[in-house]
Amino acid sequence: CQPLDPTGAPAPAPADAPKPGVTDFSQPMTALGTEPFWNLRMEANRFTLTRPDSPDVTVEAPGAMIEPGRGFWIARGANGEQLSVTLTVGNCSDGMSEQTYPMQAEVVVLNQTLKGCAVKTADLAVTGPPP
């Protein structure tokens, strides 16, 4: 929905309007969070969720819904487990360190929502995980 100018045509967006960030979601990604601690490795269409007191969950994601600044996946495991992942471009802090990440992450598994941050795995190797 856009506001109309007096002639009835859509008004142009203000020059200072924020533009959504864009990223290449086809590269391997790592999402992570604290309270509770968790880590999600996204490699091609194979995702592995690791949590300290739970068995790893490995699922296959056949594809993604990509829009400017956002990627969304629904993945399923061999035993019917479902995992949904949303990555949104925007600065993110894990809340426990001074490390910032370029994306926010939300993972839903077994009716539990995990919130955290995400980064291209190659970039994580350069900056290192939080202390």
C-alpha atoms as an extended CHARMM CRD file, in Angstrom:
* protein
*
       131  EXT
         1         1  CYS       CA              0.0000000000        0.0000000000        0.0000000000  PROA      1               0.0000000000
         2         2  GLN       CA              1.4620000000        3.3620000000       -1.0040000000  PROA      2               0.0000000000
         3         3  PRO       CA              0.1520000000        6.8620000000       -0.3410000000  PROA      3               0.0000000000
         4         4  LEU       CA             -1.2830000000        8.6510000000       -3.3590000000  PROA      4               0.0000000000
         5         5  ASP       CA             -0.2690000000       12.0920000000       -4.5020000000  PROA      5               0.0000000000
         6         6  PRO       CA             -3.0260000000       14.6400000000       -5.3860000000  PROA      6               0.0000000000
         7         7  THR       CA             -3.2320000000       13.3160000000       -8.9820000000  PROA      7               0.0000000000
         8         8  GLY       CA             -4.0360000000        9.8010000000       -7.7250000000  PROA      8               0.0000000000
         9         9  ALA       CA             -0.6500000000        8.3180000000       -8.7030000000  PROA      9               0.0000000000
        10        10  PRO       CA              1.4380000000        6.5240000000       -6.0720000000  PROA      10              0.0000000000
        11        11  ALA       CA              3.7230000000        8.9380000000       -4.2630000000  PROA      11              0.0000000000
        12        12  PRO       CA              7.4390000000        8.2230000000       -4.6860000000  PROA      12              0.0000000000
        13        13  ALA       CA              9.2470000000        6.8030000000       -1.6870000000  PROA      13              0.0000000000
        14        14  PRO       CA             11.1880000000        9.4140000000        0.2870000000  PROA      14              0.0000000000
        15        15  ALA       CA             14.8670000000        9.5680000000       -0.6800000000  PROA      15              0.0000000000
        16        16  ASP       CA             15.8770000000        8.7060000000        2.8720000000  PROA      16              0.0000000000
        17        17  ALA       CA             13.5340000000        5.6910000000        3.1520000000  PROA      17              0.0000000000
        18        18  PRO       CA             15.4130000000        2.6400000000        4.4130000000  PROA      18              0.0000000000
        19        19  LYS       CA             16.1460000000        0.0160000000        1.7810000000  PROA      19              0.0000000000
        20        20  PRO       CA             15.9970000000       -3.6360000000        2.8040000000  PROA      20              0.0000000000
        21        21  GLY       CA             19.3520000000       -5.3540000000        2.9070000000  PROA      21              0.0000000000
        22        22  VAL       CA             20.0610000000       -8.1050000000        0.4260000000  PROA      22              0.0000000000
        23        23  THR       CA             22.2330000000      -11.1320000000        0.9750000000  PROA      23              0.0000000000
        24        24  ASP       CA             23.1120000000      -14.3020000000       -0.8840000000  PROA      24              0.0000000000
        25        25  PHE       CA             21.2020000000      -16.9510000000        1.0700000000  PROA      25              0.0000000000
        26        26  SER       CA             22.5930000000      -19.7080000000       -1.1940000000  PROA      26              0.0000000000
        27        27  GLN       CA             25.8710000000      -19.7820000000        0.7550000000  PROA      27              0.0000000000
        28        28  PRO       CA             26.3140000000      -21.9440000000        3.8850000000  PROA      28              0.0000000000
        29        29  MET       CA             24.9790000000      -20.1230000000        6.9450000000  PROA      29              0.0000000000
        30        30  THR       CA             25.3740000000      -20.5460000000       10.6760000000  PROA      30              0.0000000000
        31        31  ALA       CA             22.7190000000      -19.3680000000       13.1090000000  PROA      31              0.0000000000
        32        32  LEU       CA             23.2710000000      -19.3860000000       16.8580000000  PROA      32              0.0000000000
        33        33  GLY       CA             21.6250000000      -18.3160000000       20.0300000000  PROA      33              0.0000000000
        34        34  THR       CA             21.9020000000      -18.1840000000       23.7880000000  PROA      34              0.0000000000
        35        35  GLU       CA             19.4330000000      -18.8490000000       26.5930000000  PROA      35              0.0000000000
        36        36  PRO       CA             19.0750000000      -21.6320000000       25.5740000000  PROA      36              0.0000000000
        37        37  PHE       CA             22.3010000000      -22.2230000000       23.6540000000  PROA      37              0.0000000000
        38        38  TRP       CA             21.8060000000      -23.5780000000       20.1510000000  PROA      38              0.0000000000
        39        39  ASN       CA             23.5670000000      -23.7080000000       16.7760000000  PROA      39              0.0000000000
        40        40  LEU       CA             22.1420000000      -24.3180000000       13.3110000000  PROA      40              0.0000000000
        41        41  ARG       CA             24.3740000000      -25.2220000000       10.3670000000  PROA      41              0.0000000000
        42        42  MET       CA             22.6910000000      -24.5770000000        7.0210000000  PROA      42              0.0000000000
        43        43  GLU       CA             24.6340000000      -26.2940000000        4.2380000000  PROA      43              0.0000000000
        44        44  ALA       CA             22.8900000000      -26.4690000000        0.8470000000  PROA      44              0.0000000000
        45        45  ASN       CA             19.5480000000      -28.1100000000        1.6470000000  PROA      45              0.0000000000
        46        46  ARG       CA             20.7800000000      -29.9400000000        4.7810000000  PROA      46              0.0000000000
        47        47  PHE       CA             20.2830000000      -28.2310000000        8.1350000000  PROA      47              0.0000000000
        48        48  THR       CA             21.6120000000      -29.5250000000       11.4740000000  PROA      48              0.0000000000
        49        49  LEU       CA             20.3670000000      -28.0870000000       14.7620000000  PROA      49              0.0000000000
        50        50  THR       CA             22.5810000000      -28.6980000000       17.8130000000  PROA      50              0.0000000000
        51        51  ARG       CA             21.5010000000      -28.0330000000       21.4160000000  PROA      51              0.0000000000
        52        52  PRO       CA             23.3810000000      -29.0980000000       24.5700000000  PROA      52              0.0000000000
        53        53  ASP       CA             20.7180000000      -31.3170000000       26.1750000000  PROA      53              0.0000000000
        54        54  SER       CA             18.9780000000      -32.6060000000       23.0420000000  PROA      54              0.0000000000
        55        55  PRO       CA             19.9140000000      -34.9330000000       20.2310000000  PROA      55              0.0000000000
        56        56  ASP       CA             20.9620000000      -33.1950000000       17.0160000000  PROA      56              0.0000000000
        57        57  VAL       CA             18.1390000000      -32.6530000000       14.5310000000  PROA      57              0.0000000000
        58        58  THR       CA             19.1050000000      -33.0250000000       10.8680000000  PROA      58              0.0000000000
        59        59  VAL       CA             16.5280000000      -32.0320000000        8.2680000000  PROA      59              0.0000000000
        60        60  GLU       CA             16.2730000000      -31.4270000000        4.5270000000  PROA      60              0.0000000000
        61        61  ALA       CA             14.9700000000      -28.1110000000        3.1830000000  PROA      61              0.0000000000
        62        62  PRO       CA             13.8160000000      -28.4960000000       -0.4340000000  PROA      62              0.0000000000
        63        63  GLY       CA             13.8930000000      -24.7650000000       -1.1150000000  PROA      63              0.0000000000
        64        64  ALA       CA             13.4620000000      -21.3220000000        0.3380000000  PROA      64              0.0000000000
        65        65  MET       CA             11.2030000000      -18.3280000000        0.0490000000  PROA      65              0.0000000000
        66        66  ILE       CA             13.5560000000      -15.4070000000       -0.5690000000  PROA      66              0.0000000000
        67        67  GLU       CA             12.6180000000      -11.7340000000       -0.6020000000  PROA      67              0.0000000000
        68        68  PRO       CA             14.7670000000       -8.6400000000       -0.1620000000  PROA      68              0.0000000000
        69        69  GLY       CA             16.4800000000       -8.8950000000        3.2020000000  PROA      69              0.0000000000
        70        70  ARG       CA             14.7470000000      -12.1130000000        4.2780000000  PROA      70              0.0000000000
        71        71  GLY       CA             14.9440000000      -15.8660000000        3.7330000000  PROA      71              0.0000000000
        72        72  PHE       CA             12.4830000000      -18.4770000000        5.0040000000  PROA      72              0.0000000000
        73        73  TRP       CA             12.8030000000      -22.2760000000        4.9410000000  PROA      73              0.0000000000
        74        74  ILE       CA             10.5890000000      -25.1640000000        6.0500000000  PROA      74              0.0000000000
        75        75  ALA       CA             12.5770000000      -28.3520000000        6.4860000000  PROA      75              0.0000000000
        76        76  ARG       CA             11.6110000000      -31.9040000000        7.4130000000  PROA      76              0.0000000000
        77        77  GLY       CA             13.5620000000      -34.7590000000        8.9550000000  PROA      77              0.0000000000
        78        78  ALA       CA             13.4040000000      -38.4580000000        8.1470000000  PROA      78              0.0000000000
        79        79  ASN       CA             11.1690000000      -39.0570000000       11.1890000000  PROA      79              0.0000000000
        80        80  GLY       CA              8.7580000000      -36.2310000000       10.3290000000  PROA      80              0.0000000000
        81        81  GLU       CA             10.4360000000      -33.5280000000       12.4350000000  PROA      81              0.0000000000
        82        82  GLN       CA              9.6970000000      -30.0600000000       11.1040000000  PROA      82              0.0000000000
        83        83  LEU       CA             11.9810000000      -27.0840000000       11.4760000000  PROA      83              0.0000000000
        84        84  SER       CA             11.2910000000      -23.6080000000       10.1390000000  PROA      84              0.0000000000
        85        85  VAL       CA             14.0100000000      -21.0040000000        9.8020000000  PROA      85              0.0000000000
        86        86  THR       CA             13.7430000000      -17.2760000000        9.1610000000  PROA      86              0.0000000000
        87        87  LEU       CA             16.8440000000      -15.1560000000        8.5530000000  PROA      87              0.0000000000
        88        88  THR       CA             16.4130000000      -11.3880000000        8.3630000000  PROA      88              0.0000000000
        89        89  VAL       CA             19.1550000000       -8.9760000000        7.3580000000  PROA      89              0.0000000000
        90        90  GLY       CA             19.8600000000       -6.5420000000       10.2010000000  PROA      90              0.0000000000
        91        91  ASN       CA             22.4410000000       -6.1360000000       12.9380000000  PROA      91              0.0000000000
        92        92  CYS       CA             22.1270000000       -8.6470000000       15.7470000000  PROA      92              0.0000000000
        93        93  SER       CA             23.8950000000       -9.1290000000       19.0710000000  PROA      93              0.0000000000
        94        94  ASP       CA             23.8760000000      -12.4600000000       20.8580000000  PROA      94              0.0000000000
        95        95  GLY       CA             23.3640000000      -10.6660000000       24.1780000000  PROA      95              0.0000000000
        96        96  MET       CA             26.3400000000      -12.2900000000       25.8920000000  PROA      96              0.0000000000
        97        97  SER       CA             29.3210000000      -10.9430000000       23.9840000000  PROA      97              0.0000000000
        98        98  GLU       CA             30.2340000000       -7.8280000000       22.0880000000  PROA      98              0.0000000000
        99        99  GLN       CA             30.0790000000       -9.7880000000       18.8160000000  PROA      99              0.0000000000
       100       100  THR       CA             27.5800000000       -8.4780000000       16.2760000000  PROA      100             0.0000000000
       101       101  TYR       CA             26.1980000000      -10.4310000000       13.3540000000  PROA      101             0.0000000000
       102       102  PRO       CA             24.6550000000       -9.2330000000       10.0740000000  PROA      102             0.0000000000
       103       103  MET       CA             21.3970000000      -11.1900000000       10.4160000000  PROA      103             0.0000000000
       104       104  GLN       CA             18.7360000000      -12.0720000000       12.9420000000  PROA      104             0.0000000000
       105       105  ALA       CA             17.5660000000      -15.6840000000       13.1270000000  PROA      105             0.0000000000
       106       106  GLU       CA             14.4320000000      -17.4240000000       14.3020000000  PROA      106             0.0000000000
       107       107  VAL       CA             14.1680000000      -21.2150000000       14.3670000000  PROA      107             0.0000000000
       108       108  VAL       CA             10.9940000000      -23.0750000000       15.2950000000  PROA      108             0.0000000000
       109       109  VAL       CA             11.3630000000      -26.7540000000       16.1930000000  PROA      109             0.0000000000
       110       110  LEU       CA              8.9200000000      -28.9580000000       18.1090000000  PROA      110             0.0000000000
       111       111  ASN       CA              6.8280000000      -25.9270000000       19.1260000000  PROA      111             0.0000000000
       112       112  GLN       CA              9.8840000000      -24.1770000000       20.5690000000  PROA      112             0.0000000000
       113       113  THR       CA             10.9920000000      -20.8340000000       19.1390000000  PROA      113             0.0000000000
       114       114  LEU       CA             14.7240000000      -20.1360000000       19.2590000000  PROA      114             0.0000000000
       115       115  LYS       CA             15.8670000000      -16.5790000000       18.5930000000  PROA      115             0.0000000000
       116       116  GLY       CA             19.3950000000      -15.5520000000       17.7990000000  PROA      116             0.0000000000
       117       117  CYS       CA             21.7640000000      -14.2820000000       15.1460000000  PROA      117             0.0000000000
       118       118  ALA       CA             23.1380000000      -15.5700000000       11.8520000000  PROA      118             0.0000000000
       119       119  VAL       CA             26.1260000000      -15.1090000000        9.5970000000  PROA      119             0.0000000000
       120       120  LYS       CA             27.5460000000      -16.6650000000        6.4510000000  PROA      120             0.0000000000
       121       121  THR       CA             29.6320000000      -19.5810000000        7.7160000000  PROA      121             0.0000000000
       122       122  ALA       CA             32.6980000000      -18.3300000000        5.8090000000  PROA      122             0.0000000000
       123       123  ASP       CA             32.4400000000      -14.9780000000        7.6320000000  PROA      123             0.0000000000
       124       124  LEU       CA             32.1020000000      -16.7320000000       10.9970000000  PROA      124             0.0000000000
       125       125  ALA       CA             35.3960000000      -18.5140000000       10.3410000000  PROA      125             0.0000000000
       126       126  VAL       CA             37.0530000000      -15.1190000000        9.8320000000  PROA      126             0.0000000000
       127       127  THR       CA             35.5930000000      -13.3590000000       12.8880000000  PROA      127             0.0000000000
       128       128  GLY       CA             35.4020000000      -16.4100000000       15.1250000000  PROA      128             0.0000000000
       129       129  PRO       CA             32.5880000000      -17.4730000000       17.4010000000  PROA      129             0.0000000000
       130       130  PRO       CA             31.6760000000      -15.4090000000       20.4110000000  PROA      130             0.0000000000
       131       131  PRO       CA             33.9700000000      -15.9380000000       23.4220000000  PROA      131             0.0000000000
